[in-house]
XYZ file of C-alpha atoms in Angstrom:
429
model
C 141.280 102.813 125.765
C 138.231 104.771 124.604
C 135.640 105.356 127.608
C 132.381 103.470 126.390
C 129.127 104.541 127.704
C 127.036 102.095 130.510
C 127.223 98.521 129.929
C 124.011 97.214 128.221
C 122.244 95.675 130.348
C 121.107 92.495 128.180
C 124.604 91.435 126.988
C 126.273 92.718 130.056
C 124.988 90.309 132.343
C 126.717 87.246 130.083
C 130.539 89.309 129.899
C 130.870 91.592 132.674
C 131.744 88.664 134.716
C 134.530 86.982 132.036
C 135.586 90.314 131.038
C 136.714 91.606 134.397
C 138.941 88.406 134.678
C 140.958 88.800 131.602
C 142.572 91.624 129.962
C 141.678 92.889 126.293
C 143.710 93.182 123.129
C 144.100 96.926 123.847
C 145.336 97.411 127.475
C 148.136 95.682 127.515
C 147.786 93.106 129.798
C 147.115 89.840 127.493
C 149.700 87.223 127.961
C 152.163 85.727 124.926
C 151.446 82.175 124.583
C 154.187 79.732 124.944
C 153.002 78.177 121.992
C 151.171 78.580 118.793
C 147.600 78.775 119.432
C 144.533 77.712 117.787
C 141.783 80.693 116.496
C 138.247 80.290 116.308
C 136.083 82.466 114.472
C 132.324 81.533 114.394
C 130.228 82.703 111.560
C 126.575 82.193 109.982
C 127.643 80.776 106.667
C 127.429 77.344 105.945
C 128.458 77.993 102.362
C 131.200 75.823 101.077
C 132.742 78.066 98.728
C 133.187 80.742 101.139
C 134.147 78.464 103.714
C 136.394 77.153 101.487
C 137.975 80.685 100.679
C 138.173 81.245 104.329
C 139.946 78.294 104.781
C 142.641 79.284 101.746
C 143.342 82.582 103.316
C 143.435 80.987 106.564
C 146.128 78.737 105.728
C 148.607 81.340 104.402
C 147.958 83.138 107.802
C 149.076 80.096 109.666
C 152.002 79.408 107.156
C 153.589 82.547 107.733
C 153.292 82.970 111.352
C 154.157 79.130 112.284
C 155.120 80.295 115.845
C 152.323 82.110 117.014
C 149.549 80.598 115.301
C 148.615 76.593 114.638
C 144.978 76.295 113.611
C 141.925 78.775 112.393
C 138.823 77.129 112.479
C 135.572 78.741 111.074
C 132.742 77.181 113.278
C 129.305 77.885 111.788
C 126.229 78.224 113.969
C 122.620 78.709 112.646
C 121.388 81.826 111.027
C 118.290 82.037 113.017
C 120.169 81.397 116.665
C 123.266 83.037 116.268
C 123.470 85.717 118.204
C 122.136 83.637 120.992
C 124.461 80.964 120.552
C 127.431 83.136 120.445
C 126.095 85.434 123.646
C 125.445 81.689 125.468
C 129.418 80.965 124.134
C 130.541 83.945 125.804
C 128.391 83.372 129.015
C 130.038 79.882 129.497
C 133.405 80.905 129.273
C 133.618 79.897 125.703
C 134.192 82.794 123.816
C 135.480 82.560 120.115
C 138.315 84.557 118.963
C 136.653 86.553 116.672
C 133.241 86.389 115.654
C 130.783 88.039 113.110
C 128.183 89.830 114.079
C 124.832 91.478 112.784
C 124.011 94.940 111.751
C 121.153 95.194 114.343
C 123.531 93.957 117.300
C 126.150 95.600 116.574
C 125.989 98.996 119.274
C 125.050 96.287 122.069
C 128.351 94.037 121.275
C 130.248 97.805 120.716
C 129.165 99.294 124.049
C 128.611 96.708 126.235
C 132.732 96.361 125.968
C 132.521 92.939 124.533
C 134.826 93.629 121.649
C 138.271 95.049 121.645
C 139.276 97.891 119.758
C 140.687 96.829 116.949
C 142.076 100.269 115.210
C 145.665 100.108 116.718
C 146.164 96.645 115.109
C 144.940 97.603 111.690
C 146.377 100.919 111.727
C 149.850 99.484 112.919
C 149.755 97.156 110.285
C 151.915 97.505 107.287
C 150.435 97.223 103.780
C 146.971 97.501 105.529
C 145.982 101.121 104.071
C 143.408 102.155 107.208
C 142.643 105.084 105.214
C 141.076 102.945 102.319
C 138.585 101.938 104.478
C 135.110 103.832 103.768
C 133.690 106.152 106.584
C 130.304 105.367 105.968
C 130.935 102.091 106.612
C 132.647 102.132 109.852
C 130.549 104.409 111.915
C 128.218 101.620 112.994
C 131.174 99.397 114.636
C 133.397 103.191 116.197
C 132.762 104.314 119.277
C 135.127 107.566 119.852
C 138.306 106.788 117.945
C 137.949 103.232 118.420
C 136.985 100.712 115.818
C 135.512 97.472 117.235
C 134.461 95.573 114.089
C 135.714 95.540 110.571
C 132.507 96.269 108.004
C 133.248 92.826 105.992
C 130.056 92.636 104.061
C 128.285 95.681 102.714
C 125.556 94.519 100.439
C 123.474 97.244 99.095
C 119.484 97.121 98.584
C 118.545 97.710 94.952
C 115.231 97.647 92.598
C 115.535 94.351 90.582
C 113.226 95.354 87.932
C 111.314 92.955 85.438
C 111.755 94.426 82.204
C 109.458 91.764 80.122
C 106.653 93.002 82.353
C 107.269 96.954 81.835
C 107.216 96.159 77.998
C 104.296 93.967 78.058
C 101.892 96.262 80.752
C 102.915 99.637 78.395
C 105.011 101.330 81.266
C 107.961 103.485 81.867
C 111.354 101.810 81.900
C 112.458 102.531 85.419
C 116.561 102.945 83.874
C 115.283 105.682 81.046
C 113.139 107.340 84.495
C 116.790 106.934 86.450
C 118.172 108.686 83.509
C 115.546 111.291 83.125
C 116.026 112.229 86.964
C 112.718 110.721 87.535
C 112.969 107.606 89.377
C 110.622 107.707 92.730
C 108.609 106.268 94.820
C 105.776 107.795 93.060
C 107.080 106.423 89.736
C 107.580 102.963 91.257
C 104.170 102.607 93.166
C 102.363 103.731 89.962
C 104.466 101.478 87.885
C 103.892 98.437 90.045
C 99.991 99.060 90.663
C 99.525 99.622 86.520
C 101.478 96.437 85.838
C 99.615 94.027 88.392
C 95.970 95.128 86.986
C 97.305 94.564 83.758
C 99.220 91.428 84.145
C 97.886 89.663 87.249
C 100.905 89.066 89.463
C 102.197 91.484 91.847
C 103.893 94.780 91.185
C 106.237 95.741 94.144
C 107.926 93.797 96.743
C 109.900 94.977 99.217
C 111.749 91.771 99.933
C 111.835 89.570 103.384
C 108.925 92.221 105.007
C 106.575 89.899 104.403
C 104.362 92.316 106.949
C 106.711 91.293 109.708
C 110.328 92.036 108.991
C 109.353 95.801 110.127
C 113.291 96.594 109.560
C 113.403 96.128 105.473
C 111.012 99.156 105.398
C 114.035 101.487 106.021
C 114.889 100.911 102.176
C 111.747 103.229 101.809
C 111.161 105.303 104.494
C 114.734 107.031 103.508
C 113.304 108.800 100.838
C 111.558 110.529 103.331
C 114.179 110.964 105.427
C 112.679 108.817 108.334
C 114.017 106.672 110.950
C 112.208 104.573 114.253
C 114.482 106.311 116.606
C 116.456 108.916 117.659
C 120.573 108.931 116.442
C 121.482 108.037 119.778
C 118.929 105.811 120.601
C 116.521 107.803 123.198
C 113.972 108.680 121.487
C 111.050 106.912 119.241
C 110.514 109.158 115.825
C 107.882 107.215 114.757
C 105.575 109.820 115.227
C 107.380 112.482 113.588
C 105.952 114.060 110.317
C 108.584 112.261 107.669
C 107.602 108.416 109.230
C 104.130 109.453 109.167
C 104.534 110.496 105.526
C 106.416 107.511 104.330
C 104.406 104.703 106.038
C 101.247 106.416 104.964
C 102.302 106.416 101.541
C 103.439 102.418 102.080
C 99.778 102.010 103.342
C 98.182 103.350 100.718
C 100.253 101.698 97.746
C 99.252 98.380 99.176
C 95.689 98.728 100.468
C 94.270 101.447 98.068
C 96.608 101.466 95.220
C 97.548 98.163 94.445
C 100.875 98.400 94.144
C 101.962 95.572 96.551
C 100.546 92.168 97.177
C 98.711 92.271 100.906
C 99.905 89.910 103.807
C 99.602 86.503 103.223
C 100.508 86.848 99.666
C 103.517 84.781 98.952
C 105.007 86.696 95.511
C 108.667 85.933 94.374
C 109.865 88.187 92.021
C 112.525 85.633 90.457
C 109.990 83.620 89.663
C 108.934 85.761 87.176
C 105.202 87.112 88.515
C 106.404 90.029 90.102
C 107.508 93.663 88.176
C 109.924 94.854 90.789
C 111.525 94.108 94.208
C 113.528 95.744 96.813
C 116.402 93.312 97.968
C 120.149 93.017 98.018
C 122.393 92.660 94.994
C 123.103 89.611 96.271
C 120.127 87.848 95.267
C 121.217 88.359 91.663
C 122.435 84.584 91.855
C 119.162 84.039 91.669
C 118.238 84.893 88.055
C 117.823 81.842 86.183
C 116.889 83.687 82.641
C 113.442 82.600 82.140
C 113.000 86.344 81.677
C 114.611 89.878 81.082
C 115.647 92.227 83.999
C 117.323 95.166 84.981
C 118.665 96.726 88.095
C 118.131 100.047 89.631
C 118.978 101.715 92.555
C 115.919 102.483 95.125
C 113.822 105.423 94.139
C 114.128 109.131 95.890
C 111.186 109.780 97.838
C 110.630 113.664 98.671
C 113.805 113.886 100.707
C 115.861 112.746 97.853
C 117.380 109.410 97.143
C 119.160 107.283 100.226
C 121.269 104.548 99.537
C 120.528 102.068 101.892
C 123.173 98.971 102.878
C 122.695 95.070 105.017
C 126.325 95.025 107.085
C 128.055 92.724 108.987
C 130.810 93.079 110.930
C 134.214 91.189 112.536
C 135.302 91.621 115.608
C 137.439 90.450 118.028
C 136.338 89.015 121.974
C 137.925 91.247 123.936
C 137.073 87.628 126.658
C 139.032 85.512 124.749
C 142.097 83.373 125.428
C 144.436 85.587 122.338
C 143.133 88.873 121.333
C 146.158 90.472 120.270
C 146.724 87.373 117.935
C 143.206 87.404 116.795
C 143.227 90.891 115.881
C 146.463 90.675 114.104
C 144.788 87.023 111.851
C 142.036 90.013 111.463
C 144.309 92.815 109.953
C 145.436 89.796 107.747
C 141.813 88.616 106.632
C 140.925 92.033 105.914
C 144.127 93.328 103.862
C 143.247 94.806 100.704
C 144.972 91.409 99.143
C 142.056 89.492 101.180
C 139.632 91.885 101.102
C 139.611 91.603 96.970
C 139.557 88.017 97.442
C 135.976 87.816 99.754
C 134.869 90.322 96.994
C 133.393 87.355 95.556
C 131.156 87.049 97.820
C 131.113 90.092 100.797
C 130.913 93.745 98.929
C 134.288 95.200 100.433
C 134.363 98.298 102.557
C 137.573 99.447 100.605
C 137.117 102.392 98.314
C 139.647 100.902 96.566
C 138.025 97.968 95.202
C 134.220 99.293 94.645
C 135.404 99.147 90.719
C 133.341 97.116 87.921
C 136.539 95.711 87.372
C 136.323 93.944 90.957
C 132.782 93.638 91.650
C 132.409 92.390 88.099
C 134.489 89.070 88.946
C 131.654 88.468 92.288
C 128.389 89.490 90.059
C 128.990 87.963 86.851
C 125.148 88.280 85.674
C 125.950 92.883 86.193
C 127.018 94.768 83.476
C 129.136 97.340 83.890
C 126.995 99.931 83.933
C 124.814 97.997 86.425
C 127.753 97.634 88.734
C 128.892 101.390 88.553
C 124.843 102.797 88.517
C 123.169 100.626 91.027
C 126.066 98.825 93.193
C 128.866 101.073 93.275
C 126.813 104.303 93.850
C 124.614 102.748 96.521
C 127.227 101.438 98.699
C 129.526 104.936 99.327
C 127.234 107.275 101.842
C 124.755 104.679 102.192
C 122.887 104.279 105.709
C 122.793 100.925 107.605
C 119.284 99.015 108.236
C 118.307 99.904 111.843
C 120.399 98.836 114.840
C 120.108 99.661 118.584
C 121.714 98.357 121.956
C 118.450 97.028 122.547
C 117.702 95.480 119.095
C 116.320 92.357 120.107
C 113.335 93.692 122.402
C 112.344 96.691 120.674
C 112.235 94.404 117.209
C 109.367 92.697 119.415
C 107.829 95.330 120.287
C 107.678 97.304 116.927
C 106.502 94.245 114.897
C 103.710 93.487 117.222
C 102.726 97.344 117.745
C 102.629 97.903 114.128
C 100.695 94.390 113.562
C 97.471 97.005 113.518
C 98.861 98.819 110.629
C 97.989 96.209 107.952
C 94.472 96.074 107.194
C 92.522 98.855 104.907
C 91.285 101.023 107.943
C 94.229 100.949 109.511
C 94.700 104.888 111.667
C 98.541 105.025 110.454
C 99.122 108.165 112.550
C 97.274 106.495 115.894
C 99.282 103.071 114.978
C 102.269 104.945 114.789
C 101.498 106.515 118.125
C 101.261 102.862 119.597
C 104.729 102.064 118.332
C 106.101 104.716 120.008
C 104.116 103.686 123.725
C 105.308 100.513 123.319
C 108.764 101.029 122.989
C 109.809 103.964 124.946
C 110.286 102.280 127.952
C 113.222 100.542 125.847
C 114.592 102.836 124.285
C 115.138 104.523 127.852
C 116.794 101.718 129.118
């Protein structure tokens, strides 16, 4: 097994203690049952379609491995408690068999040796086309050569654009600018702030901020080529010159410019009063066709254009009762048969299937050329939404630190610099 680097601390105390008492799917010491068993998985959706498409493919799993397997049951816990509900789970000795887990979680569950690897059992299994599977989208759930967490859903963040309130303000189509090679940040802001004096309204959104969801910000602080920490994790880089840049530019387009509604402002841009927003494709389901729209992908900022992706992942607990059974319902969930199948709903991780032709059947309202220009394009190469070991403090302590940063005086460099104080002391631990 791959050496992993020293447990972390927060999600070590609640497995070190189950995990030394059982063996993983990977070293060889799980048990065969004497009977079929029954699975658990336990995920965030309560959505009965995609329940009910887990439940289809879940039932051909059990019909054609009768002796191993008798039961999979999806168990869904709350959005807004599950990671604390499923750590609490594997404190008590409860663990699920598999489980999904977030994006900003996902190097704590990886290093803290919670998961097994699950790269043997995919690789090993025929039909399953390892290879297919997109780079990009891996390397937040690989440590070494190990793979601890299939990428199920990679939904990309796009520019939904109102196009009835480009024509009626007298501004540039942001698709003829994407065209042109001139679709930016600049473009947008000035777009946006030229619209809402016109039209009343708001002009940019970046979607589920809301001056506290500090994280969504990454969508434009890419074009700048920023991030909050160091790659590994040691270091704060919210003082260096490209964050700097980028938030003082996000500052200014809402406080001076005009571009953004201010906190407290409660604008929806599907219902119609807003000219733009930043948000995953996935909200396309909510377009009701009280007006026209188009969809972009986010603007370059002066470090070029970053593609920008929300991810979850499956894994399996390596502190649960069947790993090696788990991981092998896994390889079948995930099969390129399956993995077209939860298209519908989960953007696939498979090169394979990132074709209009696929995608089209999950996002109905998308053209083609939508799908290829704005979907397609910004899943392959894009960068994940910020994720530590540590996630859960440090997204404390960044969204009160930078709590200074939105009023019109705000110092943005000497804010910046208080980030960084406050969560140093994390990132070191």
């Amino acid at each position: 097994m791959v050496h992993r680097r020293t447990l972390v601390p927060a999600l070590a105390v609640l497995v070190v203690g189950s995990l030394a008492a059982c063996g993983s799917a990977d070293d060889g010491e799980a048990a065969t049952p004497d009977s079929p068993v029954d699975l658990r998985m336990t995920v965030w959706t309560a959505d009965e379609s995609q329940l009910a498409l887990f439940d289809e493919i879940a039932a051909d799993y059990v019909e054609a491995n009768p002796d191993t397997v008798a039961s999979v049951t999806f168990e869904a816990l709350p959005f807004e408690d599950y990671t604390t509900t499923l750590t609490t789970q594997l404190a008590g000795g409860n663990a699920p068999d598999l489980a999904w887990i977030f994006e900003s979680s996902a190097p704590e569950f990886v290093e803290s040796g919670a998961l097994t690897d699950i790269r043997p059992t995919l690789e090993g299994t025929e039909g399953y086309a390892y290879d297919d599977l997109l780079e990009s989208a891996t390397g937040l759930w690989s440590d070494g050569e190990g793979l601890y967490a299939y990428p199920f859903s990679n939904s990309p963040f796009v520019m939904f654009v109102n196009t009835d309130r480009i024509a009626e303000s007298g501004q540039d189509d942001p698709a003829d600018l994407l065209a042109a090679g001139e679709w930016s940040y600049d473009a947008a802001r000035d777009i946006s702030a030229a619209s809402a004096e016109e039209l009343g309204g708001a002009g940019m959104v970046v979607r589920d901020f809301d001056y506290a969801g500090w994280g969504n910000l990454a969508t434009v602080w890419g074009g700048w080529d920023a991030a909050p920490w160091s790659e590994d994790g040691t270091q704060c880089t919210f003082t260096d010159p490209e964050m700097v840049e980028a938030m003082t530019w996000f500052h200014d387009a809402a406080f001076a410019q005009g571009a953004m509604p201010g906190p407290g402002t409660s604008s929806d841009f599907f219902a119609g009063d807003v000219t733009m927003t930043i948000t995953q494709i996935s909200r396309a389901a909510s377009l009701d066709g009280s007006f026209e729209w188009d969809v972009v992908p986010l603007p370059a900022g002066p470090a070029g254009q970053q593609n920008v992706i929300g991810q979850a992942g499956i894994g399996v607990l390596a502190n649960a009762d069947n790993p090696e059974i788990a991981a092998d319902f896994l390889a079948y969930f995930t099969s390129p048969e399956s993995a077209e199948k939860l298209a519908a709903y989960f953007p696939p991780p498979r090169e394979s299937l990132l074709t209009t032709e696929v995608l089209g059947d999950a996002n109905p309202l998308l053209s083609p050329e939508q799908l290829e220009t704005a979907v397609i394009s910004s899943i392959v190469d894009a960068q994940v939404k910020p994720a530590h070991r540590n996630f859960a403090q440090l997204d404390t302590a960044v969204r009160g630190a930078l709590d200074e940063m939105w009023n019109p005086g705000a110092d943005v460099e000497a804010v910046l610099g208080n980030v960084c104080s406050a969560i140093e002391p994390l990132l070191e631990n």
